[in-house]
Short mmCIF file of C-alpha atoms and ligand atoms in Angstrom, two decimals:
data_model
loop_
_atom_site.label_atom_id
_atom_site.label_comp_id
_atom_site.label_asym_id
_atom_site.label_seq_id
_atom_site.Cartn_x
_atom_site.Cartn_y
_atom_site.Cartn_z
CA MET K 1 -0.77 -15.24 22.32
CA ALA K 2 2.74 -16.11 23.55
CA GLN K 3 3.49 -17.51 20.09
CA GLN K 4 2.27 -14.26 18.50
CA ASN K 5 4.46 -12.23 20.85
CA ASP K 6 7.47 -14.35 19.94
CA LYS K 7 6.75 -13.87 16.24
CA PHE K 8 6.50 -10.13 16.71
CA LYS K 9 9.72 -9.99 18.72
CA ALA K 10 11.49 -12.00 16.02
CA LEU K 11 10.21 -9.56 13.40
CA VAL K 12 11.44 -6.50 15.30
CA ALA K 13 14.83 -8.14 15.86
CA HIS K 14 15.07 -9.09 12.19
CA CYS K 15 14.31 -5.52 11.13
CA LYS K 16 17.23 -4.27 13.18
CA GLU K 17 19.72 -7.05 12.48
CA TYR K 18 19.33 -6.81 8.72
CA GLY K 19 19.25 -3.04 8.35
CA PHE K 20 15.54 -2.42 7.82
CA ILE K 21 14.62 -0.31 10.86
CA TYR K 22 16.54 1.26 13.73
CA GLN K 23 15.26 3.06 16.79
CA SER K 24 15.70 6.81 16.28
CA SER K 25 18.67 8.33 18.14
CA GLU K 26 19.53 4.92 19.54
CA ILE K 27 22.88 6.05 20.98
CA TYR K 28 20.88 8.34 23.31
CA ASP K 29 18.61 5.43 24.28
CA GLY K 30 16.14 6.22 21.52
CA LEU K 31 13.14 8.48 21.12
CA SER K 32 9.87 6.77 21.83
CA ALA K 33 7.71 5.94 18.78
CA VAL K 34 10.16 7.43 16.29
CA TYR K 35 12.12 5.16 13.95
CA ASP K 36 14.72 5.39 11.20
CA TYR K 37 14.71 3.25 8.09
CA GLY K 38 18.02 1.56 7.30
CA PRO K 39 19.51 0.69 3.90
CA TYR K 40 17.10 -2.17 3.06
CA GLY K 41 14.19 -0.55 4.90
CA SER K 42 14.43 2.64 2.89
CA LEU K 43 14.54 0.66 -0.36
CA LEU K 44 11.51 -1.41 0.64
CA LYS K 45 9.63 1.69 1.76
CA ASN K 46 10.39 3.44 -1.53
CA ASN K 47 9.10 0.39 -3.42
CA ILE K 48 5.88 0.40 -1.40
CA LYS K 49 5.42 4.10 -2.17
CA ASP K 50 6.22 3.48 -5.83
CA TYR K 51 3.63 0.69 -5.99
CA TRP K 52 0.98 2.91 -4.42
CA TRP K 53 1.85 5.93 -6.58
CA LYS K 54 1.85 3.97 -9.79
CA ALA K 55 -1.40 2.16 -8.93
CA MET K 56 -3.14 5.42 -8.06
CA VAL K 57 -1.61 8.09 -10.31
CA GLN K 58 -0.03 6.30 -13.27
CA MET K 59 -2.87 3.80 -13.69
CA HIS K 60 -5.68 6.38 -13.46
CA ASP K 61 -5.85 9.13 -16.04
CA ASN K 62 -8.18 11.06 -13.71
CA ILE K 63 -5.85 11.08 -10.68
CA VAL K 64 -2.92 13.47 -10.39
CA GLY K 65 -0.30 13.83 -7.68
CA ILE K 66 0.95 16.74 -5.60
CA ASP K 67 3.58 17.31 -2.94
CA ALA K 68 2.32 19.94 -0.49
CA ALA K 69 4.32 21.47 2.36
CA ILE K 70 4.13 20.08 5.89
CA PHE K 71 3.50 23.52 7.38
CA MET K 72 0.19 25.09 6.48
CA HIS K 73 -1.61 28.25 7.48
CA PRO K 74 -2.89 27.66 11.05
CA LYS K 75 -6.45 28.41 9.97
CA THR K 76 -6.31 25.20 7.93
CA TRP K 77 -6.49 23.21 11.15
CA LYS K 78 -9.29 25.31 12.56
CA ALA K 79 -11.35 24.71 9.40
CA SER K 80 -10.57 21.00 9.29
CA GLY K 81 -11.74 20.56 12.87
CA HIS K 82 -8.36 19.38 14.14
CA VAL K 83 -7.85 22.25 16.60
CA ASP K 84 -11.17 21.53 18.30
CA ALA K 85 -11.72 17.85 17.76
CA PHE K 86 -8.52 15.95 16.98
CA ASN K 87 -8.39 14.53 20.46
CA ASP K 88 -7.87 11.21 22.12
CA PRO K 89 -9.32 10.42 25.55
CA LEU K 90 -6.43 10.33 28.00
CA ILE K 91 -6.32 8.62 31.38
CA ASP K 92 -3.44 8.42 33.87
CA ASN K 93 -2.82 5.78 36.45
CA LYS K 94 -2.11 7.58 39.73
CA ASP K 95 0.13 4.80 41.06
CA SER K 96 2.25 3.84 38.06
CA LYS K 97 2.12 7.37 36.56
CA LYS K 98 1.58 5.69 33.20
CA ARG K 99 -0.63 7.34 30.63
CA TYR K 100 -3.15 5.48 28.47
CA ARG K 101 -5.83 6.05 25.88
CA ALA K 102 -9.09 5.25 27.64
CA ASP K 103 -10.66 3.84 24.45
CA VAL K 104 -7.63 1.60 23.85
CA LEU K 105 -7.81 0.18 27.40
CA ILE K 106 -11.43 -0.74 26.69
CA GLU K 107 -10.58 -2.15 23.25
CA ASP K 108 -7.81 -4.26 24.77
CA TYR K 109 -10.35 -5.60 27.26
CA MET K 110 -12.57 -6.64 24.33
CA ASP K 111 -9.56 -8.21 22.57
CA LYS K 112 -8.98 -10.35 25.65
CA ILE K 113 -12.54 -11.68 25.50
CA GLU K 114 -12.08 -12.25 21.76
CA GLY K 115 -8.98 -14.27 22.67
CA LYS K 116 -11.13 -16.48 24.92
CA ILE K 117 -13.54 -17.05 22.03
CA ASN K 118 -10.67 -17.96 19.72
CA LYS K 119 -9.42 -20.48 22.29
CA GLU K 120 -12.86 -22.12 22.47
CA VAL K 121 -12.99 -22.27 18.67
CA ALA K 122 -9.50 -23.76 18.42
CA ARG K 123 -10.35 -26.38 21.06
CA ALA K 124 -13.58 -27.34 19.29
CA ARG K 125 -11.84 -27.52 15.93
CA LYS K 126 -9.52 -30.18 17.34
CA ARG K 127 -12.46 -32.14 18.73
CA PHE K 128 -14.72 -32.31 15.68
CA ASP K 129 -13.72 -33.64 12.25
CA ASP K 130 -16.22 -31.72 10.14
CA PHE K 131 -16.04 -28.54 12.22
CA ASP K 132 -18.42 -25.75 11.20
CA GLU K 133 -17.02 -22.59 12.81
CA ALA K 134 -19.97 -20.32 12.02
CA MET K 135 -22.39 -22.86 13.48
CA PHE K 136 -20.22 -23.32 16.59
CA ARG K 137 -19.98 -19.56 17.18
CA SER K 138 -23.75 -19.12 16.89
CA THR K 139 -24.73 -22.06 19.11
CA ASN K 140 -22.07 -22.57 21.80
CA GLU K 141 -23.41 -21.02 25.00
CA ARG K 142 -20.03 -19.93 26.36
CA VAL K 143 -18.99 -18.30 23.08
CA LYS K 144 -22.38 -16.60 22.79
CA GLY K 145 -21.92 -15.22 26.30
CA TYR K 146 -18.49 -13.82 25.50
CA GLN K 147 -19.75 -12.33 22.24
CA ALA K 148 -22.66 -10.66 24.05
CA GLN K 149 -20.19 -9.08 26.49
CA ILE K 150 -18.08 -7.76 23.60
CA ASP K 151 -21.14 -6.37 21.80
CA GLU K 152 -22.36 -4.59 24.90
CA VAL K 153 -18.99 -2.99 25.66
CA ALA K 154 -18.51 -2.02 21.98
CA LYS K 155 -21.89 -0.30 21.99
CA ARG K 156 -21.18 1.66 25.16
CA LEU K 157 -17.74 2.66 23.87
CA ALA K 158 -19.10 3.83 20.50
CA THR K 159 -21.82 5.92 22.15
CA ALA K 160 -19.38 7.49 24.61
CA MET K 161 -16.89 8.31 21.84
CA THR K 162 -19.56 9.76 19.56
CA ASN K 163 -20.89 11.93 22.39
CA ASN K 164 -17.43 12.88 23.65
CA ASP K 165 -18.61 11.60 27.01
CA MET K 166 -15.42 11.37 29.10
CA ALA K 167 -17.30 10.55 32.32
CA GLU K 168 -18.91 7.52 30.67
CA LEU K 169 -15.51 6.30 29.43
CA LYS K 170 -14.23 6.41 32.99
CA GLN K 171 -17.39 4.62 34.12
CA ILE K 172 -16.84 1.83 31.59
CA ILE K 173 -13.27 1.37 32.82
CA GLU K 174 -14.51 1.19 36.40
CA ASP K 175 -17.43 -1.12 35.60
CA LEU K 176 -15.14 -3.54 33.78
CA GLN K 177 -12.56 -3.23 36.58
CA ILE K 178 -9.82 -2.59 34.05
CA ALA K 179 -6.41 -2.46 35.71
CA ASP K 180 -3.20 -0.79 34.60
CA PRO K 181 -1.57 -3.35 32.25
CA GLU K 182 1.82 -2.46 33.73
CA GLY K 183 1.27 -2.32 37.48
CA GLY K 184 -2.20 -3.78 38.00
CA SER K 185 -3.51 -0.72 39.86
CA ARG K 186 -7.09 0.52 39.41
CA ASN K 187 -6.35 3.96 40.79
CA TRP K 188 -7.29 6.06 37.73
CA THR K 189 -7.61 9.79 37.12
CA ASP K 190 -10.61 11.18 35.28
CA VAL K 191 -10.59 10.86 31.49
CA ARG K 192 -9.81 14.06 29.60
CA GLN K 193 -9.31 15.11 26.01
CA PHE K 194 -5.79 15.38 24.65
CA ASN K 195 -5.08 17.14 21.35
CA LEU K 196 -2.75 15.12 19.14
CA MET K 197 -1.25 17.95 17.10
CA PHE K 198 2.37 18.96 17.58
CA HIS K 199 3.02 22.65 17.32
CA THR K 200 5.94 24.96 16.84
CA GLN K 201 6.52 28.68 16.43
CA LEU K 202 7.07 30.89 13.39
CA GLY K 203 10.33 32.82 13.72
CA ASN K 204 9.06 36.34 13.21
CA ILE K 205 5.72 36.38 15.05
CA ALA K 206 5.49 36.03 18.83
CA GLY K 207 2.75 34.26 20.79
CA GLU K 208 -0.44 32.49 19.64
CA GLU K 209 -0.41 34.38 16.33
CA GLY K 210 2.75 32.63 15.22
CA LYS K 211 1.66 29.15 16.33
CA LEU K 212 2.20 26.60 13.57
CA TYR K 213 1.13 22.95 13.50
CA LEU K 214 2.95 19.98 12.08
CA ARG K 215 0.30 18.46 9.84
CA PRO K 216 -1.48 15.48 11.43
CA GLU K 217 -2.66 14.28 8.00
CA THR K 218 -1.67 15.03 4.42
CA ALA K 219 -5.26 15.41 3.21
CA GLN K 220 -5.61 19.12 4.01
CA GLY K 221 -2.76 20.00 1.62
CA ILE K 222 -4.93 18.45 -1.07
CA PHE K 223 -8.14 20.24 -0.08
CA VAL K 224 -6.66 23.72 -0.03
CA ASN K 225 -5.14 23.07 -3.47
CA PHE K 226 -8.29 21.57 -4.94
CA LEU K 227 -9.10 24.46 -7.30
CA ASN K 228 -5.45 25.11 -8.25
CA VAL K 229 -5.09 21.51 -9.35
CA GLN K 230 -8.48 21.28 -11.04
CA LYS K 231 -7.88 24.40 -13.08
CA THR K 232 -4.26 23.76 -14.01
CA THR K 233 -4.90 20.16 -15.07
CA ARG K 234 -8.37 20.86 -16.55
CA GLN K 235 -9.78 17.80 -14.76
CA LYS K 236 -13.49 17.13 -14.78
CA LEU K 237 -15.30 15.42 -11.91
CA PRO K 238 -14.81 12.72 -10.85
CA PHE K 239 -11.08 13.16 -10.38
CA GLY K 240 -8.57 12.53 -7.66
CA ILE K 241 -5.50 14.12 -6.10
CA ALA K 242 -2.91 11.85 -4.53
CA GLN K 243 -0.10 12.62 -2.16
CA ILE K 244 2.57 10.84 -0.15
CA GLY K 245 4.09 12.66 2.80
CA LYS K 246 4.96 12.90 6.45
CA ALA K 247 2.34 13.39 9.14
CA PHE K 248 2.82 13.94 12.88
CA ARG K 249 0.68 12.92 15.82
CA ASN K 250 1.49 13.22 19.48
CA GLU K 251 0.15 9.73 20.19
CA ILE K 252 -0.53 8.98 23.85
CA VAL K 253 0.16 5.30 23.65
CA ALA K 254 2.96 4.59 21.27
CA ARG K 255 3.82 0.94 21.18
CA GLN K 256 3.74 -1.92 18.72
CA PHE K 257 6.83 -0.75 16.88
CA ILE K 258 6.10 1.19 13.67
CA PHE K 259 2.36 0.52 13.92
CA ARG K 260 1.84 3.70 15.92
CA MET K 261 4.49 6.36 15.48
CA ARG K 262 4.68 10.04 16.32
CA GLU K 263 6.21 10.84 12.93
CA PHE K 264 4.98 8.70 10.07
CA GLU K 265 4.14 8.75 6.41
CA GLN K 266 0.76 8.64 4.74
CA MET K 267 -0.32 7.81 1.20
CA GLU K 268 -3.62 9.58 0.70
CA MET K 269 -5.93 10.15 -2.23
CA GLN K 270 -8.92 12.46 -2.24
CA PHE K 271 -11.43 11.67 -4.98
CA PHE K 272 -13.70 14.60 -5.82
CA ILE K 273 -17.20 13.58 -6.87
CA GLN K 274 -20.68 14.86 -7.54
CA PRO K 275 -22.79 15.05 -4.34
CA GLY K 276 -25.12 12.05 -4.16
CA THR K 277 -22.69 9.65 -5.87
CA GLN K 278 -20.70 8.92 -2.71
CA LYS K 279 -22.17 5.44 -2.09
CA LYS K 280 -21.15 4.27 -5.56
CA TRP K 281 -17.59 5.58 -5.20
CA TYR K 282 -17.30 4.28 -1.64
CA ASP K 283 -18.03 0.76 -2.86
CA TYR K 284 -15.75 1.25 -5.85
CA TRP K 285 -12.72 2.36 -3.81
CA LYS K 286 -13.28 -0.33 -1.19
CA GLU K 287 -12.91 -2.95 -3.88
CA VAL K 288 -10.02 -1.27 -5.72
CA ARG K 289 -8.01 -0.79 -2.54
CA LEU K 290 -8.59 -4.34 -1.30
CA ASN K 291 -7.42 -5.66 -4.67
CA TRP K 292 -4.26 -3.52 -4.39
CA HIS K 293 -3.37 -5.45 -1.24
CA LYS K 294 -4.33 -8.82 -2.66
CA ALA K 295 -2.22 -8.30 -5.81
CA LEU K 296 0.87 -8.53 -3.60
CA GLY K 297 -0.11 -12.07 -2.71
CA THR K 298 -1.39 -11.16 0.76
CA PRO K 299 -3.67 -14.06 1.74
CA ALA K 300 -7.35 -13.00 1.69
CA GLU K 301 -7.87 -14.33 5.24
CA LYS K 302 -5.33 -11.82 6.58
CA LEU K 303 -7.37 -8.88 5.27
CA ARG K 304 -10.83 -7.82 6.29
CA PHE K 305 -13.15 -4.82 6.21
CA HIS K 306 -14.17 -3.28 9.50
CA ASP K 307 -16.91 -0.65 9.51
CA HIS K 308 -16.28 2.25 11.87
CA ASP K 309 -18.40 2.06 15.01
CA ASN K 310 -18.25 5.82 15.56
CA LEU K 311 -17.80 8.14 12.60
CA ALA K 312 -15.33 11.05 12.56
CA HIS K 313 -16.84 14.52 12.48
CA TYR K 314 -16.32 14.79 8.70
CA ALA K 315 -17.58 11.40 7.51
CA ASP K 316 -20.92 9.91 6.44
CA ALA K 317 -19.43 6.43 5.99
CA ALA K 318 -16.06 4.93 6.89
CA VAL K 319 -14.46 1.54 6.76
CA ASP K 320 -11.01 0.23 7.63
CA ILE K 321 -9.08 -2.39 5.76
CA GLN K 322 -7.65 -4.35 8.64
CA PHE K 323 -4.63 -6.62 8.39
CA GLN K 324 -3.82 -9.49 10.69
CA PHE K 325 -0.67 -8.13 12.32
CA PRO K 326 1.20 -10.42 14.75
CA PHE K 327 -0.77 -8.65 17.52
CA GLY K 328 -4.18 -9.14 15.89
CA PHE K 329 -6.41 -7.56 13.24
CA LYS K 330 -5.76 -3.80 13.19
CA GLU K 331 -6.35 -0.86 10.86
CA LEU K 332 -4.02 -0.69 7.90
CA GLU K 333 -5.97 1.66 5.65
CA GLY K 334 -9.07 3.82 5.94
CA ILE K 335 -11.67 4.54 3.27
CA HIS K 336 -13.76 7.52 4.23
CA SER K 337 -16.70 9.25 2.63
CA ARG K 338 -15.83 12.79 3.77
CA THR K 339 -18.86 14.56 2.24
CA ASP K 340 -18.23 18.25 1.43
CA PHE K 341 -17.12 18.90 5.02
CA ASP K 342 -13.53 19.95 4.34
CA LEU K 343 -14.05 22.02 1.20
CA SER K 344 -17.07 23.79 2.70
CA SER K 345 -15.21 24.59 5.92
CA HIS K 346 -12.22 25.99 4.03
CA GLN K 347 -14.55 27.97 1.80
CA GLU K 348 -16.24 29.46 4.84
CA LEU K 349 -13.13 30.31 6.83
CA SER K 350 -11.06 31.60 3.89
CA SER K 351 -14.00 33.32 2.15
CA LYS K 352 -12.63 31.90 -1.13
CA LYS K 353 -14.97 29.92 -3.36
CA LEU K 354 -14.06 26.23 -3.66
CA MET K 355 -16.84 25.34 -6.08
CA TYR K 356 -16.75 23.28 -9.22
CA PHE K 357 -18.67 24.29 -12.33
CA ASP K 358 -20.13 21.13 -13.81
CA PRO K 359 -20.30 21.57 -17.60
CA ALA K 360 -22.75 18.65 -17.87
CA THR K 361 -25.41 20.06 -15.51
CA LYS K 362 -24.37 23.74 -15.85
CA GLU K 363 -24.37 23.97 -12.05
CA SER K 364 -21.73 25.03 -9.54
CA TYR K 365 -21.34 23.04 -6.36
CA VAL K 366 -18.88 22.06 -3.64
CA PRO K 367 -17.79 18.52 -4.56
CA TYR K 368 -18.09 15.58 -2.20
CA VAL K 369 -14.93 13.65 -1.38
CA LEU K 370 -14.08 10.00 -1.11
CA GLU K 371 -10.75 9.41 0.63
CA THR K 372 -8.39 6.46 0.67
CA SER K 373 -5.72 6.81 3.34
CA ILE K 374 -3.02 4.30 4.12
CA GLY K 375 -0.04 4.59 6.44
CA CYS K 376 3.15 3.77 4.60
CA ASP K 377 4.79 2.52 7.78
CA ARG K 378 1.86 0.29 8.65
CA MET K 379 2.01 -1.09 5.12
CA PHE K 380 5.72 -1.69 5.68
CA LEU K 381 4.96 -3.59 8.89
CA ALA K 382 2.23 -5.61 7.16
CA THR K 383 4.58 -6.41 4.28
CA MET K 384 7.38 -7.49 6.62
CA SER K 385 5.15 -9.58 8.86
CA ASN K 386 3.58 -11.29 5.88
CA ALA K 387 6.93 -11.98 4.27
CA LEU K 388 9.09 -13.14 7.19
CA ILE K 389 9.13 -16.89 7.43
CA ASN K 390 11.32 -19.26 9.37
CA GLU K 391 11.24 -22.56 7.50
CA GLN K 392 13.02 -25.81 6.95
CA VAL K 393 15.27 -25.30 3.95
CA PRO K 394 13.31 -26.64 0.93
CA GLY K 395 14.63 -29.92 -0.43
CA GLN K 396 16.60 -30.74 2.75
CA ASP K 397 15.69 -33.74 4.90
CA ASP K 398 17.25 -32.38 8.07
CA GLU K 399 14.49 -30.50 9.85
CA ASN K 400 17.06 -28.62 11.91
CA ASN K 401 18.38 -27.04 8.75
CA ARG K 402 16.25 -23.92 8.83
CA ARG K 403 16.41 -20.46 7.31
CA ASP K 404 14.90 -17.01 7.83
CA VAL K 405 13.57 -15.79 4.54
CA LEU K 406 11.64 -12.69 3.54
CA LYS K 407 9.28 -13.79 0.79
CA PHE K 408 8.46 -10.35 -0.56
CA HIS K 409 6.69 -9.96 -3.85
CA PRO K 410 9.75 -9.57 -6.17
CA ALA K 411 8.57 -6.09 -7.23
CA LEU K 412 8.85 -4.91 -3.60
CA ALA K 413 12.13 -6.62 -2.75
CA PRO K 414 14.84 -4.09 -1.79
CA ILE K 415 17.57 -5.93 -3.72
CA LYS K 416 16.44 -7.68 -6.87
CA ALA K 417 19.51 -9.83 -7.47
CA ALA K 418 22.83 -10.71 -5.85
CA ILE K 419 25.82 -11.67 -7.96
CA MET K 420 28.48 -13.93 -6.50
CA PRO K 421 31.64 -15.46 -7.87
CA LEU K 422 32.05 -19.06 -6.72
CA LYS K 423 35.64 -18.35 -5.68
CA ARG K 424 36.72 -14.86 -4.75
CA THR K 425 40.38 -15.75 -5.20
CA ASN K 426 39.88 -16.47 -8.88
CA PRO K 427 40.35 -13.19 -10.82
CA GLU K 428 38.50 -14.44 -13.90
CA LEU K 429 35.38 -15.35 -11.91
CA VAL K 430 35.53 -12.04 -10.04
CA GLU K 431 35.89 -10.06 -13.24
CA LYS K 432 32.93 -11.83 -14.87
CA ALA K 433 30.78 -11.32 -11.76
CA LYS K 434 31.67 -7.65 -11.49
CA GLY K 435 30.94 -7.20 -15.20
CA LEU K 436 27.45 -8.67 -14.73
CA PHE K 437 26.90 -6.50 -11.65
CA ASP K 438 27.82 -3.38 -13.67
CA GLU K 439 25.28 -4.37 -16.31
CA LEU K 440 22.48 -5.22 -13.85
CA LYS K 441 22.89 -2.10 -11.72
CA LEU K 442 21.79 0.00 -14.70
CA SER K 443 18.24 -1.30 -14.33
CA CYS K 444 17.78 -2.40 -10.72
CA HIS K 445 19.21 -2.46 -7.21
CA CYS K 446 21.54 -5.42 -7.00
CA GLN K 447 24.56 -6.47 -4.96
CA TYR K 448 27.95 -7.94 -5.69
CA ASP K 449 29.08 -10.14 -2.81
CA ASP K 450 32.17 -12.30 -2.41
CA THR K 451 32.61 -12.02 1.33
CA GLY K 452 31.95 -15.64 2.28
CA ALA K 453 31.13 -19.16 1.19
CA ILE K 454 28.24 -19.32 -1.29
CA GLY K 455 25.90 -21.09 1.17
CA LYS K 456 26.38 -18.31 3.72
CA LEU K 457 25.85 -15.60 1.11
CA TYR K 458 22.60 -17.27 -0.01
CA ARG K 459 21.29 -17.22 3.58
CA ARG K 460 22.12 -13.54 3.94
CA GLN K 461 20.25 -12.74 0.72
CA ASP K 462 17.28 -14.86 1.86
CA ALA K 463 17.17 -12.84 5.07
CA ILE K 464 16.83 -9.56 3.16
CA GLY K 465 14.40 -11.05 0.64
CA THR K 466 16.48 -10.98 -2.55
CA PRO K 467 14.47 -12.93 -5.15
CA PHE K 468 17.44 -14.03 -7.27
CA CYS K 469 21.02 -15.07 -6.60
CA ILE K 470 23.33 -15.40 -9.57
CA THR K 471 26.47 -17.48 -9.25
CA ILE K 472 29.40 -17.24 -11.59
CA ASP K 473 31.24 -20.55 -11.61
CA PHE K 474 33.87 -22.33 -13.66
CA ASP K 475 31.31 -23.39 -16.30
CA THR K 476 30.60 -19.70 -16.85
CA LEU K 477 34.14 -19.27 -18.10
CA GLU K 478 33.56 -22.09 -20.61
CA ASP K 479 30.04 -21.47 -21.89
CA ASN K 480 28.96 -18.02 -20.63
CA THR K 481 26.06 -19.37 -18.60
CA VAL K 482 25.32 -18.66 -14.92
CA THR K 483 23.24 -20.22 -12.17
CA LEU K 484 20.06 -18.35 -11.32
CA ARG K 485 18.72 -19.39 -7.90
CA ASP K 486 15.12 -18.71 -6.94
CA ARG K 487 14.70 -17.49 -3.35
CA ASP K 488 11.44 -19.35 -2.63
CA THR K 489 11.85 -22.70 -4.37
CA LEU K 490 15.66 -22.76 -4.30
CA LYS K 491 15.45 -24.12 -7.84
CA GLN K 492 18.52 -23.32 -9.91
CA GLU K 493 18.40 -22.72 -13.65
CA ARG K 494 21.28 -22.36 -16.02
CA VAL K 495 20.83 -19.26 -18.16
CA ALA K 496 22.98 -17.40 -20.69
CA ILE K 497 24.81 -14.50 -19.05
CA ASP K 498 23.58 -12.03 -21.67
CA LYS K 499 19.95 -12.95 -20.89
CA VAL K 500 20.20 -12.52 -17.10
CA ALA K 501 19.47 -8.80 -16.92
CA ALA K 502 16.31 -9.16 -19.04
CA ILE K 503 15.11 -12.15 -16.99
CA VAL K 504 15.61 -10.37 -13.65
CA ARG K 505 13.95 -7.22 -15.00
CA GLU K 506 10.97 -9.13 -16.30
CA ARG K 507 10.43 -11.19 -13.12
CA THR K 508 10.76 -8.27 -10.73
CA ASP K 509 8.91 -5.66 -12.77
CA MET K 510 6.17 -3.78 -10.97
CA SER K 511 3.89 -3.95 -14.00
CA THR K 512 3.20 -7.60 -13.09
CA LEU K 513 1.22 -6.19 -10.15
CA PHE K 514 -1.09 -4.18 -12.40
CA ALA K 515 -1.94 -6.95 -14.86
P1 LIG P 601 -5.82 4.67 14.60
O1 LIG P 601 -7.28 4.44 14.87
O2 LIG P 601 -5.03 3.40 14.48
O3 LIG P 601 -5.20 5.70 15.48
P2 LIG P 601 -6.68 6.53 12.64
O4 LIG P 601 -8.05 6.02 12.36
O5 LIG P 601 -6.49 7.69 13.51
O6 LIG P 601 -5.75 5.31 13.13
P3 LIG P 601 -6.42 7.79 10.12
O7 LIG P 601 -6.53 9.14 10.68
O8 LIG P 601 -7.57 7.23 9.36
O9 LIG P 601 -5.95 6.77 11.26
O10 LIG P 601 -5.08 7.74 9.25
C1 LIG P 601 -4.99 7.02 8.04
C2 LIG P 601 -3.90 5.98 8.10
O11 LIG P 601 -2.69 6.53 8.59
C3 LIG P 601 -4.20 4.83 9.05
O12 LIG P 601 -4.98 3.85 8.40
C4 LIG P 601 -2.83 4.32 9.38
O13 LIG P 601 -2.38 3.40 8.39
C5 LIG P 601 -1.97 5.56 9.33
N1 LIG P 601 -1.68 6.04 10.67
C6 LIG P 601 -2.46 6.81 11.46
N2 LIG P 601 -1.86 7.10 12.62
C7 LIG P 601 -0.64 6.51 12.57
C8 LIG P 601 0.47 6.44 13.46
N3 LIG P 601 0.45 7.07 14.64
N4 LIG P 601 1.57 5.75 13.08
C9 LIG P 601 1.61 5.12 11.88
N5 LIG P 601 0.59 5.15 11.00
C10 LIG P 601 -0.52 5.83 11.32
#
C-alpha cells in the first residue's frame, strides 16, 4: 500500500513538474477537485479524445457525432431523473466536521479487507513454487473468512443503495465500527441524500423558474436530439450518436487527483436499438470497448469487468471497465443498457413523439439504448499511470543510472519528435535542425531544442514521452543522414534526412491503433 501511495505521489508530482496538470487557481491555494491541463496535458488529452472519436465515429458508418450545449432546458433533468434521484448518501463526522460519502466509507472498509487477502496471497506465493492462486483463495480458511465478510457487507450495501435506505447505511457504518479516516472519531450524523447537480440562474427570470443546471452527464444532449439527428442523417436502427463534452458534479468526496473532479469531460455514445436486442448489443459493446483499451498496449491484467451491484434507475444491465489505478481497481468506463427509459421520459414530459418508424417491420416504437460512457480525465489518469516508469537506463550497467520515462503509445504522445543540433554554437547544424523542424511541424507536434547537452535533452523528452529524438550531427553535414533515437529501446538508427518526416508520421500514426 505504501509503495502504491509513493507511486501515485510520484505520478501527481510528475504531472505538475512536466506541464501536464496543474491545480486550478493555484495562486489562490487551488480549488478543490478542479484541475487545469498544461501544455503537454492538453495535447495528450486531445489525442485521447481524437482516438476515441475516430474509433467511434470515423470507424463506424452508423455512428455520428454531435456537440450539444452544456445548458439544457431544466425539464430535461426532471425527465432524466437527475432532479429526484441523482444523489449520493452524505454523512458528516461531528468531531472533525469532515464530510464523506457513506457508501464510499463502506467500500473503503471492504478494500481494506481485500488488502488483507492480497497480503495472504502474496505471502503464500513466496512460500510455494507451483502456487495456484485460485485454489489458495478457495481453500485457505483465513482468506475464505475475509471473503465472506466482504460478500456480506457488499450485499447489505447493495440492498441499502437500491432501496435508498439511509438508516441502513448508517447502521452498516455503526456495525462495522467505521471511524473517520482523518480523525478516528465514530461520532457520525445520520446519512442523508445529497443532490450532485450544480445550478445557476438564468439572467432574465427570477426564482425557481429560472433555475438552470450544469449538465451532470452529456448523454441527455444526445437523447433530446435523437429525432433531429436520425432524420437529418437518415440513419436506420441500429445507429449511434457520440459526443465529447464537459460535465459537472458536486462530488462530496473529491480526492485521488483527476479521478474524481467537480468539472470533468465525458466521451459518451448512445446506441439506439430495437427493443429486445439489448443483450446482444451489450455483449458487443463490452467487447469493442475493452479492445479499444487493449489496442493501446494496456496489459490485460490491469483491466477487468465489474458488474454493477445495484443498477441505476434507468438501467436493466450495467458493467464497468475497471482499471488498476495506483490506488486499486476502479471504474474507468461504464457500459449501460439504458432501456427506453430516457426517450420515454422525455416523450412524456415534452409531449413530443420520440418514436422511430422501422421500415423493416412497419412499426413505430421508442428505441432502446445501449450506452458507452468514459471519463476523459480518468482515461488520462489511466494512460499516465500506465505509461510512467522509473527504470534503469537500458544498456547501462550502472543501476543508479535511472530515468523517468512516459512510455505512451506513440499515437497518444503529446510531442511526436524532438529535433536537436549536436552543438548549438554551430550555425550549420542549427540551420539544418531548424529546417527539419519546419518540415516536421507541418504534419505533427514536434519540438526544436538546443538548450542543453544532448544527454540532458534526451532525458527531458523521455519525461514527456516523446517517442523519437532526432539529432543533427557533423555527419549530417556530410551525408544528409540523422540519428533517430527510439524512446523505449534507446536504439539509434541512421536515416536519410528526407525520409525522417515520413518515418515519424508512419510510426506515430493513429491508424496503427485501428488495424
Ligand atoms: P463513480 O461511481 O466513480 O462516481 P459513476 O458511476 O457515477 O462513477 P457514470 O455516471 O457512469 O460514473 O459516468 C461515466 C464515466 O464518467 C465514469 O466511468 C467516469 O469515467 C467518468 N466520471 C464520472 N464522474 C466523474 C468525476 N467526478 N470525475 C471524473 N470522471 C468522472
